CSV table of C-alpha atoms in Angstrom, one decimal:
chain,number,residue,atom,x,y,z
A,1,MET,CA,0.0,0.0,0.0
A,2,LEU,CA,2.8,2.4,0.8
A,3,ALA,CA,4.5,1.6,-2.5
A,4,MET,CA,1.2,2.4,-4.3
A,5,ILE,CA,1.0,5.8,-2.4
A,6,ARG,CA,4.6,6.5,-3.3
A,7,TRP,CA,4.0,5.7,-7.0
A,8,VAL,CA,0.8,7.8,-7.2
A,9,LEU,CA,2.5,10.8,-5.6
A,10,TRP,CA,5.6,10.4,-7.8
A,11,ARG,CA,3.5,10.2,-11.0
A,12,GLU,CA,1.4,13.3,-10.1
A,13,LEU,CA,4.4,15.4,-9.1
A,14,THR,CA,6.5,14.3,-12.1
A,15,VAL,CA,3.8,15.0,-14.5
A,16,ALA,CA,3.3,18.4,-12.9
A,17,MET,CA,7.0,19.2,-13.0
A,18,ARG,CA,7.3,18.3,-16.6
A,19,THR,CA,4.3,20.3,-17.8
A,20,LYS,CA,4.7,23.1,-15.3
A,21,SER,CA,1.6,24.9,-16.6
A,22,GLU,CA,-0.6,23.7,-13.7
A,23,VAL,CA,1.7,25.1,-11.0
A,24,LEU,CA,2.4,28.3,-12.9
A,25,THR,CA,-1.2,29.1,-14.0
A,26,THR,CA,-2.4,28.8,-10.4
A,27,LEU,CA,0.4,30.8,-9.0
A,28,PHE,CA,0.3,33.6,-11.5
A,29,PHE,CA,-3.4,33.9,-11.3
A,30,PHE,CA,-3.1,34.3,-7.5
A,31,VAL,CA,-0.4,37.0,-7.9
A,32,ILE,CA,-2.1,38.9,-10.6
A,33,VAL,CA,-5.5,39.0,-8.9
A,34,ILE,CA,-3.9,40.4,-5.8
A,35,THR,CA,-1.8,42.9,-7.7
A,36,LEU,CA,-5.0,44.2,-9.4
A,37,PHE,CA,-6.6,45.3,-6.2
A,38,PRO,CA,-4.2,48.2,-5.3
A,39,LEU,CA,-4.6,49.4,-8.9
A,40,GLY,CA,-8.4,49.3,-8.6
A,41,VAL,CA,-9.1,50.6,-5.2
A,42,GLY,CA,-6.1,52.9,-4.9
A,43,PRO,CA,-2.9,52.6,-3.1
A,44,GLU,CA,-4.0,54.0,0.3
A,45,THR,CA,-2.4,51.8,2.9
A,46,GLU,CA,-5.3,51.9,5.3
A,47,THR,CA,-7.8,50.6,2.8
A,48,LEU,CA,-5.5,47.9,1.6
A,49,GLU,CA,-4.7,46.8,5.1
A,50,LEU,CA,-8.4,46.6,5.9
A,51,ILE,CA,-9.3,44.5,2.9
A,52,GLY,CA,-6.0,42.7,2.6
A,53,PRO,CA,-6.8,39.4,4.4
A,54,GLY,CA,-10.1,39.1,2.5
A,55,ILE,CA,-8.5,39.7,-0.9
A,56,LEU,CA,-5.8,37.2,-0.2
A,57,TRP,CA,-8.2,34.6,0.8
A,58,VAL,CA,-10.7,35.2,-2.0
A,59,ALA,CA,-7.8,35.0,-4.5
A,60,ALA,CA,-6.6,31.8,-3.0
A,61,LEU,CA,-10.1,30.4,-3.3
A,62,LEU,CA,-10.4,31.3,-6.9
A,63,ALA,CA,-6.9,30.1,-7.7
A,64,SER,CA,-7.6,26.7,-6.2
A,65,MET,CA,-10.9,26.6,-8.1
A,66,LEU,CA,-9.0,27.2,-11.3
A,67,SER,CA,-6.8,24.1,-10.9
A,68,LEU,CA,-9.7,21.8,-9.9
A,69,THR,CA,-11.1,21.2,-13.3
A,70,ARG,CA,-7.8,19.6,-14.3
A,71,MET,CA,-7.6,17.4,-11.3
A,72,PHE,CA,-9.2,14.3,-12.9
A,73,SER,CA,-10.0,15.4,-16.4
A,74,GLU,CA,-6.7,14.4,-17.9
A,75,ASP,CA,-6.7,11.0,-16.2
A,76,TYR,CA,-10.2,10.5,-17.5
A,77,GLN,CA,-9.2,11.3,-21.1
A,78,ASP,CA,-6.0,9.2,-21.2
A,79,GLY,CA,-7.6,6.2,-19.4
A,80,THR,CA,-5.4,6.2,-16.3
A,81,LEU,CA,-8.6,6.9,-14.2
A,82,GLU,CA,-10.1,3.6,-15.4
A,83,GLN,CA,-6.9,1.8,-14.4
A,84,MET,CA,-7.1,3.5,-10.9
A,85,LEU,CA,-10.6,2.1,-10.5
A,86,VAL,CA,-9.5,-1.4,-11.2
A,87,ALA,CA,-6.2,-1.1,-9.2
A,88,SER,CA,-5.2,-3.6,-6.6
A,89,GLN,CA,-5.5,-1.2,-3.7
A,90,PRO,CA,-8.6,0.6,-2.4
A,91,LEU,CA,-9.6,3.6,-4.6
A,92,VAL,CA,-9.9,5.7,-1.5
A,93,ILE,CA,-6.1,5.4,-0.9
A,94,ILE,CA,-5.3,6.3,-4.4
A,95,VAL,CA,-7.7,9.3,-4.4
A,96,ALA,CA,-6.3,10.5,-1.1
A,97,SER,CA,-2.7,10.4,-2.5
A,98,LYS,CA,-3.9,12.2,-5.6
A,99,ILE,CA,-5.6,15.0,-3.5
A,100,PHE,CA,-2.4,15.4,-1.5
A,101,ALA,CA,-0.3,15.7,-4.7
A,102,HIS,CA,-2.8,18.2,-6.0
A,103,TRP,CA,-2.4,20.3,-2.9
A,104,MET,CA,1.3,20.2,-3.2
A,105,VAL,CA,1.1,21.4,-6.8
A,106,SER,CA,-1.7,24.0,-6.4
A,107,GLY,CA,-2.0,24.9,-2.7
A,108,LEU,CA,1.4,24.8,-1.3
A,109,PRO,CA,2.9,27.4,-3.8
A,110,LEU,CA,0.2,29.8,-2.7
A,111,VAL,CA,1.1,29.4,0.9
A,112,ILE,CA,4.8,29.9,0.1
A,113,ILE,CA,4.2,33.1,-2.0
A,114,SER,CA,1.6,34.6,0.3
A,115,PRO,CA,4.0,36.5,2.7
A,116,LEU,CA,5.2,38.5,-0.3
A,117,LEU,CA,1.7,39.4,-1.4
A,118,SER,CA,0.7,40.1,2.2
A,119,LEU,CA,3.6,42.6,2.5
A,120,GLN,CA,2.6,44.1,-0.8
A,121,LEU,CA,-0.9,44.9,0.7
A,122,GLY,CA,0.8,46.4,3.7
A,123,LEU,CA,-0.1,43.8,6.4
A,124,ASP,CA,2.2,43.6,9.4
A,125,MET,CA,4.5,40.7,10.3
A,126,GLU,CA,2.1,39.1,12.8
A,127,SER,CA,-0.9,39.2,10.4
A,128,THR,CA,1.3,37.8,7.7
A,129,LEU,CA,2.3,34.8,9.8
A,130,ILE,CA,-1.2,34.1,10.8
A,131,LEU,CA,-2.3,34.4,7.2
A,132,MET,CA,0.3,31.9,6.2
A,133,LEU,CA,-0.8,29.5,8.9
A,134,THR,CA,-4.5,29.8,7.9
A,135,LEU,CA,-3.6,29.2,4.3
A,136,LEU,CA,-1.5,26.2,5.3
A,137,ILE,CA,-4.5,24.7,7.1
A,138,GLY,CA,-7.1,26.0,4.7
A,139,THR,CA,-5.8,25.2,1.2
A,140,PRO,CA,-5.8,21.4,1.8
A,141,ILE,CA,-9.5,21.7,2.7
A,142,LEU,CA,-10.1,23.5,-0.6
A,143,SER,CA,-8.4,20.6,-2.5
A,144,LEU,CA,-10.3,18.0,-0.5
A,145,ILE,CA,-13.8,19.6,-1.0
A,146,GLY,CA,-12.9,20.4,-4.6
A,147,ALA,CA,-12.0,16.9,-5.3
A,148,VAL,CA,-15.5,15.7,-4.6
A,149,GLY,CA,-16.9,18.3,-6.9
A,150,ALA,CA,-14.3,17.6,-9.6
A,151,GLY,CA,-15.2,13.9,-9.4
A,152,LEU,CA,-18.9,14.6,-9.8
A,153,THR,CA,-18.6,17.0,-12.7
A,154,LEU,CA,-16.2,14.8,-14.6
A,155,GLY,CA,-17.1,14.3,-18.2
A,156,VAL,CA,-20.0,16.8,-18.0
A,157,ARG,CA,-20.0,19.4,-20.8
A,158,GLY,CA,-19.4,22.9,-19.3
A,159,GLY,CA,-18.4,21.1,-16.1
A,160,GLY,CA,-16.1,24.0,-15.1
A,161,VAL,CA,-18.9,26.4,-14.4
A,162,LEU,CA,-21.0,23.7,-12.7
A,163,LEU,CA,-18.0,22.9,-10.5
A,164,SER,CA,-17.7,26.5,-9.3
A,165,LEU,CA,-21.4,26.6,-8.5
A,166,LEU,CA,-21.1,23.4,-6.6
A,167,VAL,CA,-17.9,24.0,-4.7
A,168,LEU,CA,-17.7,27.7,-4.0
A,169,PRO,CA,-20.6,27.7,-1.5
A,170,LEU,CA,-18.8,24.9,0.4
A,171,TYR,CA,-15.7,27.1,0.6
A,172,ILE,CA,-17.5,29.8,2.5
A,173,PRO,CA,-16.8,28.5,6.0
A,174,VAL,CA,-13.1,28.2,5.2
A,175,LEU,CA,-13.1,31.8,3.9
A,176,ILE,CA,-14.9,33.1,6.9
A,177,PHE,CA,-12.6,31.5,9.4
A,178,GLY,CA,-9.4,31.9,7.4
A,179,ALA,CA,-9.9,35.6,6.7
A,180,GLY,CA,-11.5,36.0,10.2
A,181,ALA,CA,-8.4,34.8,11.9
A,182,VAL,CA,-6.2,37.5,10.3
A,183,GLU,CA,-8.8,40.1,11.1
A,184,ALA,CA,-8.8,39.0,14.7
A,185,VAL,CA,-5.1,39.2,15.0
A,186,ARG,CA,-5.2,42.8,13.6
A,187,ALA,CA,-7.9,43.7,16.1
A,188,GLY,CA,-5.7,42.2,18.9
A,189,LEU,CA,-8.0,39.3,19.6
A,190,GLU,CA,-7.3,35.6,20.2
A,191,VAL,CA,-7.0,33.6,17.0
A,192,GLU,CA,-7.1,30.2,18.6
A,193,ALA,CA,-10.8,29.7,18.1
A,194,HIS,CA,-10.5,30.4,14.4
A,195,LEU,CA,-7.5,28.1,13.9
A,196,SER,CA,-9.1,25.3,15.9
A,197,LEU,CA,-12.2,25.5,13.8
A,198,LEU,CA,-10.2,25.5,10.6
A,199,GLY,CA,-8.3,22.5,12.0
A,200,ALA,CA,-11.6,20.7,12.7
A,201,PHE,CA,-12.7,21.4,9.1
A,202,LEU,CA,-9.5,20.0,7.8
A,203,VAL,CA,-9.8,16.8,9.9
A,204,LEU,CA,-13.4,16.3,8.9
A,205,ALA,CA,-12.6,16.9,5.2
A,206,MET,CA,-9.6,14.5,5.4
A,207,VAL,CA,-11.9,11.8,6.7
A,208,LEU,CA,-14.9,12.3,4.4
A,209,ALA,CA,-13.7,13.8,1.2
A,210,PRO,CA,-11.6,10.8,-0.1
A,211,TRP,CA,-14.6,8.5,0.3
A,212,GLY,CA,-16.9,11.0,-1.4
A,213,THR,CA,-14.5,11.5,-4.2
A,214,ALA,CA,-14.0,7.8,-4.7
A,215,ALA,CA,-17.8,7.3,-4.9
A,216,SER,CA,-18.3,10.2,-7.2
A,217,LEU,CA,-15.6,8.9,-9.6
A,218,ARG,CA,-17.2,5.5,-9.7
A,219,ILE,CA,-20.5,7.2,-10.5
A,220,SER,CA,-18.9,9.4,-13.2
A,221,LEU,CA,-17.3,6.5,-15.0
A,222,ASP,CA,-20.4,4.3,-14.8
B,1,MET,CA,-13.7,-18.9,-12.6
B,2,LEU,CA,-15.8,-16.0,-13.9
B,3,GLU,CA,-19.5,-16.4,-14.0
B,4,THR,CA,-22.2,-14.1,-15.1
B,5,ALA,CA,-25.9,-14.6,-14.7
B,6,ARG,CA,-28.6,-12.8,-16.8
B,7,LEU,CA,-26.7,-9.6,-17.2
B,8,GLN,CA,-28.5,-6.6,-18.6
B,9,CYS,CA,-27.1,-3.3,-19.7
B,10,ILE,CA,-29.2,-0.2,-20.3
B,11,ARG,CA,-27.7,2.9,-21.8
B,12,GLY,CA,-29.9,6.0,-21.7
B,13,ASP,CA,-33.3,4.3,-22.2
B,14,ARG,CA,-32.1,1.7,-24.7
B,15,VAL,CA,-31.4,-1.8,-23.7
B,16,LEU,CA,-28.1,-2.7,-25.2
B,17,PHE,CA,-28.2,-6.4,-24.2
B,18,SER,CA,-30.0,-8.5,-21.8
B,19,ASP,CA,-29.9,-12.1,-20.5
B,20,VAL,CA,-26.2,-12.5,-21.0
B,21,SER,CA,-25.0,-15.6,-19.0
B,22,PHE,CA,-21.7,-17.4,-19.4
B,23,THR,CA,-19.0,-19.2,-17.5
B,24,LEU,CA,-15.3,-18.7,-18.2
B,25,LYS,CA,-13.0,-21.3,-16.6
B,26,GLU,CA,-9.3,-21.7,-16.5
B,27,ASN,CA,-7.5,-22.5,-19.8
B,28,GLU,CA,-10.3,-20.8,-21.7
B,29,LEU,CA,-10.5,-17.9,-24.1
B,30,MET,CA,-13.7,-16.1,-24.9
B,31,TYR,CA,-14.1,-14.1,-28.1
B,32,LEU,CA,-16.7,-11.4,-27.8
B,33,LYS,CA,-18.3,-10.5,-31.1
B,34,GLY,CA,-20.9,-8.0,-32.2
B,35,ILE,CA,-21.6,-5.1,-34.5
B,36,ASN,CA,-20.6,-1.6,-33.5
B,37,GLY,CA,-22.7,-0.3,-30.7
B,38,SER,CA,-23.9,-3.7,-29.6
B,39,GLY,CA,-22.4,-3.2,-26.2
B,40,LYS,CA,-19.1,-5.1,-26.3
B,41,THR,CA,-17.1,-2.4,-24.5
B,42,SER,CA,-20.0,-1.9,-22.0
B,43,LEU,CA,-20.0,-5.7,-21.2
B,44,LEU,CA,-16.2,-5.7,-20.7
B,45,ARG,CA,-16.3,-2.6,-18.5
B,46,MET,CA,-19.2,-4.3,-16.6
B,47,LEU,CA,-17.0,-7.4,-16.0
B,48,CYS,CA,-14.3,-5.1,-14.6
B,49,GLY,CA,-16.7,-3.5,-12.2
B,50,LEU,CA,-16.6,-0.1,-13.9
B,51,VAL,CA,-20.2,-0.2,-15.0
B,52,SER,CA,-22.9,-1.7,-12.8
B,53,PRO,CA,-25.3,-4.0,-14.5
B,54,ALA,CA,-28.9,-3.0,-14.6
B,55,GLU,CA,-29.8,-6.6,-13.8
B,56,GLY,CA,-27.9,-9.8,-13.1
B,57,GLU,CA,-24.7,-10.7,-11.3
B,58,ILE,CA,-21.1,-11.2,-12.0
B,59,SER,CA,-19.2,-13.6,-9.7
B,60,TRP,CA,-15.5,-14.6,-9.4
B,61,CYS,CA,-15.0,-18.1,-7.9
B,62,GLY,CA,-18.5,-18.1,-6.6
B,63,GLU,CA,-18.5,-14.6,-5.0
B,64,ASN,CA,-20.0,-11.4,-6.2
B,65,VAL,CA,-17.3,-9.1,-7.6
B,66,ARG,CA,-18.9,-6.1,-6.0
B,67,LYS,CA,-18.1,-7.6,-2.7
B,68,LEU,CA,-14.6,-8.8,-3.6
B,69,LYS,CA,-13.5,-5.5,-5.0
B,70,GLU,CA,-9.7,-5.3,-4.7
B,71,GLU,CA,-9.4,-9.0,-4.2
B,72,TYR,CA,-10.9,-9.4,-7.6
B,73,PHE,CA,-9.0,-6.5,-9.2
B,74,ARG,CA,-5.7,-8.2,-8.1
B,75,GLU,CA,-6.6,-11.2,-10.4
B,76,LEU,CA,-7.7,-8.9,-13.2
B,77,LEU,CA,-5.8,-7.2,-16.0
B,78,TYR,CA,-7.9,-4.8,-18.0
B,79,ILE,CA,-6.7,-3.0,-21.1
B,80,GLY,CA,-9.4,-0.8,-22.6
B,81,HIS,CA,-9.7,1.4,-25.6
B,82,LEU,CA,-7.7,4.1,-23.9
B,83,PRO,CA,-4.1,3.2,-23.4
B,84,GLY,CA,-4.0,4.6,-19.8
B,85,ILE,CA,-0.5,6.0,-20.2
B,86,LYS,CA,0.7,9.5,-19.3
B,87,ALA,CA,2.0,11.6,-22.3
B,88,GLU,CA,4.6,13.3,-20.1
B,89,LEU,CA,6.2,10.1,-18.8
B,90,THR,CA,8.5,7.7,-20.6
B,91,PRO,CA,7.4,4.2,-21.6
B,92,ILE,CA,9.6,2.8,-18.7
B,93,GLU,CA,7.9,5.1,-16.2
B,94,ASN,CA,4.5,4.4,-17.5
B,95,LEU,CA,5.0,0.7,-17.5
B,96,ARG,CA,6.4,0.6,-14.0
B,97,ILE,CA,3.6,2.7,-12.5
B,98,SER,CA,0.8,0.8,-14.3
B,99,CYS,CA,2.3,-2.5,-13.0
B,100,ALA,CA,2.5,-1.0,-9.5
B,101,MET,CA,-1.2,0.0,-9.8
B,102,SER,CA,-2.2,-3.5,-10.6
B,103,GLY,CA,-0.2,-4.8,-7.7
B,104,SER,CA,3.1,-6.1,-9.1
B,105,LEU,CA,6.1,-4.0,-8.3
B,106,ILE,CA,8.7,-4.5,-11.1
B,107,THR,CA,12.3,-3.3,-11.3
B,108,GLU,CA,13.6,-1.0,-14.0
B,109,ASP,CA,15.4,-4.0,-15.7
B,110,GLN,CA,12.2,-5.9,-16.0
B,111,ALA,CA,10.5,-2.9,-17.6
B,112,TRP,CA,13.4,-2.5,-20.0
B,113,ASN,CA,13.2,-6.2,-21.0
B,114,ALA,CA,9.4,-6.1,-21.4
B,115,LEU,CA,9.6,-3.1,-23.7
B,116,ASP,CA,12.4,-4.6,-25.6
B,117,LYS,CA,10.4,-7.7,-26.2
B,118,ILE,CA,7.3,-5.8,-27.3
B,119,GLY,CA,9.3,-4.0,-29.9
B,120,LEU,CA,10.0,-0.6,-28.4
B,121,ARG,CA,13.8,-0.8,-28.2
B,122,GLY,CA,15.3,2.6,-28.4
B,123,ARG,CA,12.1,4.4,-27.5
B,124,GLU,CA,12.2,3.6,-23.8
B,125,ASP,CA,13.4,7.0,-22.8
B,126,LEU,CA,11.3,9.2,-24.9
B,127,PRO,CA,8.2,11.0,-23.5
B,128,SER,CA,5.2,8.9,-24.5
B,129,LYS,CA,3.6,11.8,-26.4
B,130,VAL,CA,6.1,11.5,-29.2
B,131,LEU,CA,5.2,7.9,-29.8
B,132,SER,CA,2.8,6.8,-32.6
B,133,GLN,CA,-0.6,5.3,-31.9
B,134,GLY,CA,0.7,1.8,-32.3
B,135,GLN,CA,3.7,2.4,-30.1
B,136,LYS,CA,1.4,3.8,-27.3
B,137,ARG,CA,-0.7,0.7,-27.7
B,138,ARG,CA,2.5,-1.4,-27.2
B,139,VAL,CA,3.4,0.4,-24.1
B,140,ALA,CA,-0.1,-0.4,-22.7
B,141,LEU,CA,0.2,-4.0,-23.8
B,142,ALA,CA,3.7,-4.5,-22.3
B,143,ARG,CA,1.9,-5.0,-19.0
B,144,ILE,CA,0.7,-8.4,-20.1
B,145,LEU,CA,4.2,-9.6,-20.2
B,146,LEU,CA,4.8,-8.8,-16.5
B,147,THR,CA,1.5,-9.3,-14.9
B,148,ASP,CA,0.5,-12.3,-12.8
B,149,ALA,CA,-3.2,-11.6,-13.1
B,150,LYS,CA,-5.3,-14.6,-14.0
B,151,LEU,CA,-8.1,-13.0,-15.9
B,152,TRP,CA,-7.3,-10.8,-18.9
B,153,ILE,CA,-9.9,-8.6,-20.3
B,154,LEU,CA,-8.8,-6.9,-23.5
B,155,ASP,CA,-10.8,-4.5,-25.5
B,156,GLU,CA,-9.7,-4.5,-29.1
B,157,PRO,CA,-6.1,-5.4,-28.3
B,158,PHE,CA,-5.0,-5.7,-31.9
B,159,THR,CA,-6.0,-2.2,-33.0
B,160,ALA,CA,-3.2,-0.1,-34.4
B,161,LEU,CA,-0.7,-3.0,-34.1
B,162,ASP,CA,1.4,-4.2,-37.0
B,163,VAL,CA,1.6,-7.8,-38.2
B,164,ASP,CA,4.6,-8.8,-36.1
B,165,ALA,CA,3.1,-7.3,-32.9
B,166,VAL,CA,-0.2,-9.1,-33.6
B,167,ALA,CA,1.6,-12.4,-34.0
B,168,MET,CA,3.5,-11.8,-30.8
B,169,LEU,CA,0.4,-10.9,-28.9
B,170,GLN,CA,-1.4,-14.0,-30.1
B,171,ALA,CA,1.5,-16.1,-28.9
B,172,VAL,CA,1.4,-14.5,-25.5
B,173,LEU,CA,-2.3,-15.1,-25.2
B,174,ALA,CA,-1.9,-18.7,-26.1
B,175,GLU,CA,0.8,-19.1,-23.5
B,176,HIS,CA,-1.3,-17.5,-20.8
B,177,VAL,CA,-4.3,-19.7,-21.6
B,178,GLN,CA,-2.0,-22.8,-21.5
B,179,ARG,CA,-0.7,-21.8,-18.1
B,180,GLY,CA,-4.3,-21.8,-16.7
B,181,GLY,CA,-5.2,-18.3,-17.4
B,182,MET,CA,-8.5,-16.8,-18.7
B,183,VAL,CA,-8.8,-14.4,-21.6
B,184,LEU,CA,-11.8,-12.4,-22.7
B,185,LEU,CA,-11.3,-10.2,-25.7
B,186,THR,CA,-13.1,-8.4,-28.5
B,187,THR,CA,-11.7,-7.4,-31.8
B,188,HIS,CA,-12.9,-6.8,-35.4
B,189,GLN,CA,-9.7,-8.3,-36.8
B,190,GLU,CA,-9.2,-11.9,-37.7
B,191,PHE,CA,-7.0,-13.6,-35.2
B,192,GLU,CA,-5.8,-17.0,-34.3
B,193,VAL,CA,-4.6,-18.4,-31.0
B,194,ALA,CA,-2.8,-21.7,-30.8
B,195,THR,CA,-4.9,-23.0,-27.9
B,196,GLY,CA,-8.1,-22.2,-29.9
B,197,ILE,CA,-11.1,-20.0,-29.1
B,198,THR,CA,-13.0,-21.9,-26.6
B,199,HIS,CA,-16.1,-19.7,-26.5
B,200,THR,CA,-17.6,-17.1,-28.7
B,201,LEU,CA,-20.2,-14.8,-27.4
B,202,VAL,CA,-22.2,-12.8,-29.9
B,203,LEU,CA,-23.9,-9.7,-28.8
B,204,GLY,CA,-26.8,-8.6,-31.0
B,205,LYS,CA,-30.4,-7.5,-30.9
B,206,ALA,CA,-31.6,-10.8,-29.4
B,207,GLY,CA,-29.3,-10.4,-26.4
B,208,GLY,CA,-26.2,-12.5,-25.9
B,209,GLN,CA,-25.8,-15.9,-27.3
B,210,ALA,CA,-23.0,-18.0,-25.9
B,211,CYS,CA,-21.7,-21.1,-27.8
């Protein structure tokens, strides 16, 4: 089973490294959306500081949305998905490894680049750290929830739009507590509650989403 | 032993086939025939557990495959229409990962040998996207040289292959059947297997007819 997980991770990461487009599109989208805001609302530090956490989180949400459609569609087209469904290990394990690889390719780069963008919006050091932490806990939740939606909309024409309609509402709690934690730290309040709730979401999603995704993939290929 | 009882497949609101029952034992090869759109691929996908039958049951050694799941998949090798290889990876990498997926971990040397045998010498290190249709097909088929699965389900295995490759594949099939394996395949091409075609199943308007 460990060998299987290693192979799945290796394949996802190697393919991502060789094509590069998946990592770069998500990352550039994130950077550009955030860069547009100072140009749109004006460069006043106070305004930017106020809306900064929200902007960063919404941009992260949209960037991770962008990469979701590609999560299973290529596997579906080249037949590797079929082979995953008849693999010798439970589909849940394969799906969980795939989601983890997806997060490393599309979520982790956002976490890494976020301090830079956070400074660009004029947030202080403490807020930046908390922001990074919330993104670190939050982006895996986005990949997990998104995987269920990506599985369900697989092979549907215009699936991309449907996927956003399906998944974005489910992202709302993550957005509220993610951006909320940064707001709280700026207001000088405790952030523990926000982080605990995010952590709870993550655990819940980690337990449920792989099962849901596996089931939705089986339905989509039926 | 693979057994099916009164299988029915419905696509949309059209019944593709119904009442398909057969038994496939060791040392047997079943040739699935039928016109385009008669449901051959659907039946094969059904036997792999990818499509659920509208009615009927599929059992492996007396137990329903829906219950067996991975236990059944370990005994199964399925090569469908789509080659199931990643365009960005080399044939060696593709072969090693698809073997790992079906439960047999192979070394790089084994992969080199298998690709050599299937006629891809000198192409092992290229990204699969530069390979021709037939070469991609060969990469997918190289798995059958390394697998220890008992039941092979092959959907049009001869498509896009040249004469030599077809001959080699037929020899491999015969060897597998001789060693106590089971093969179920569909093709529109003429083919000949040394051990003979033990069953022919014709899918048509009147459902399936095994003989």
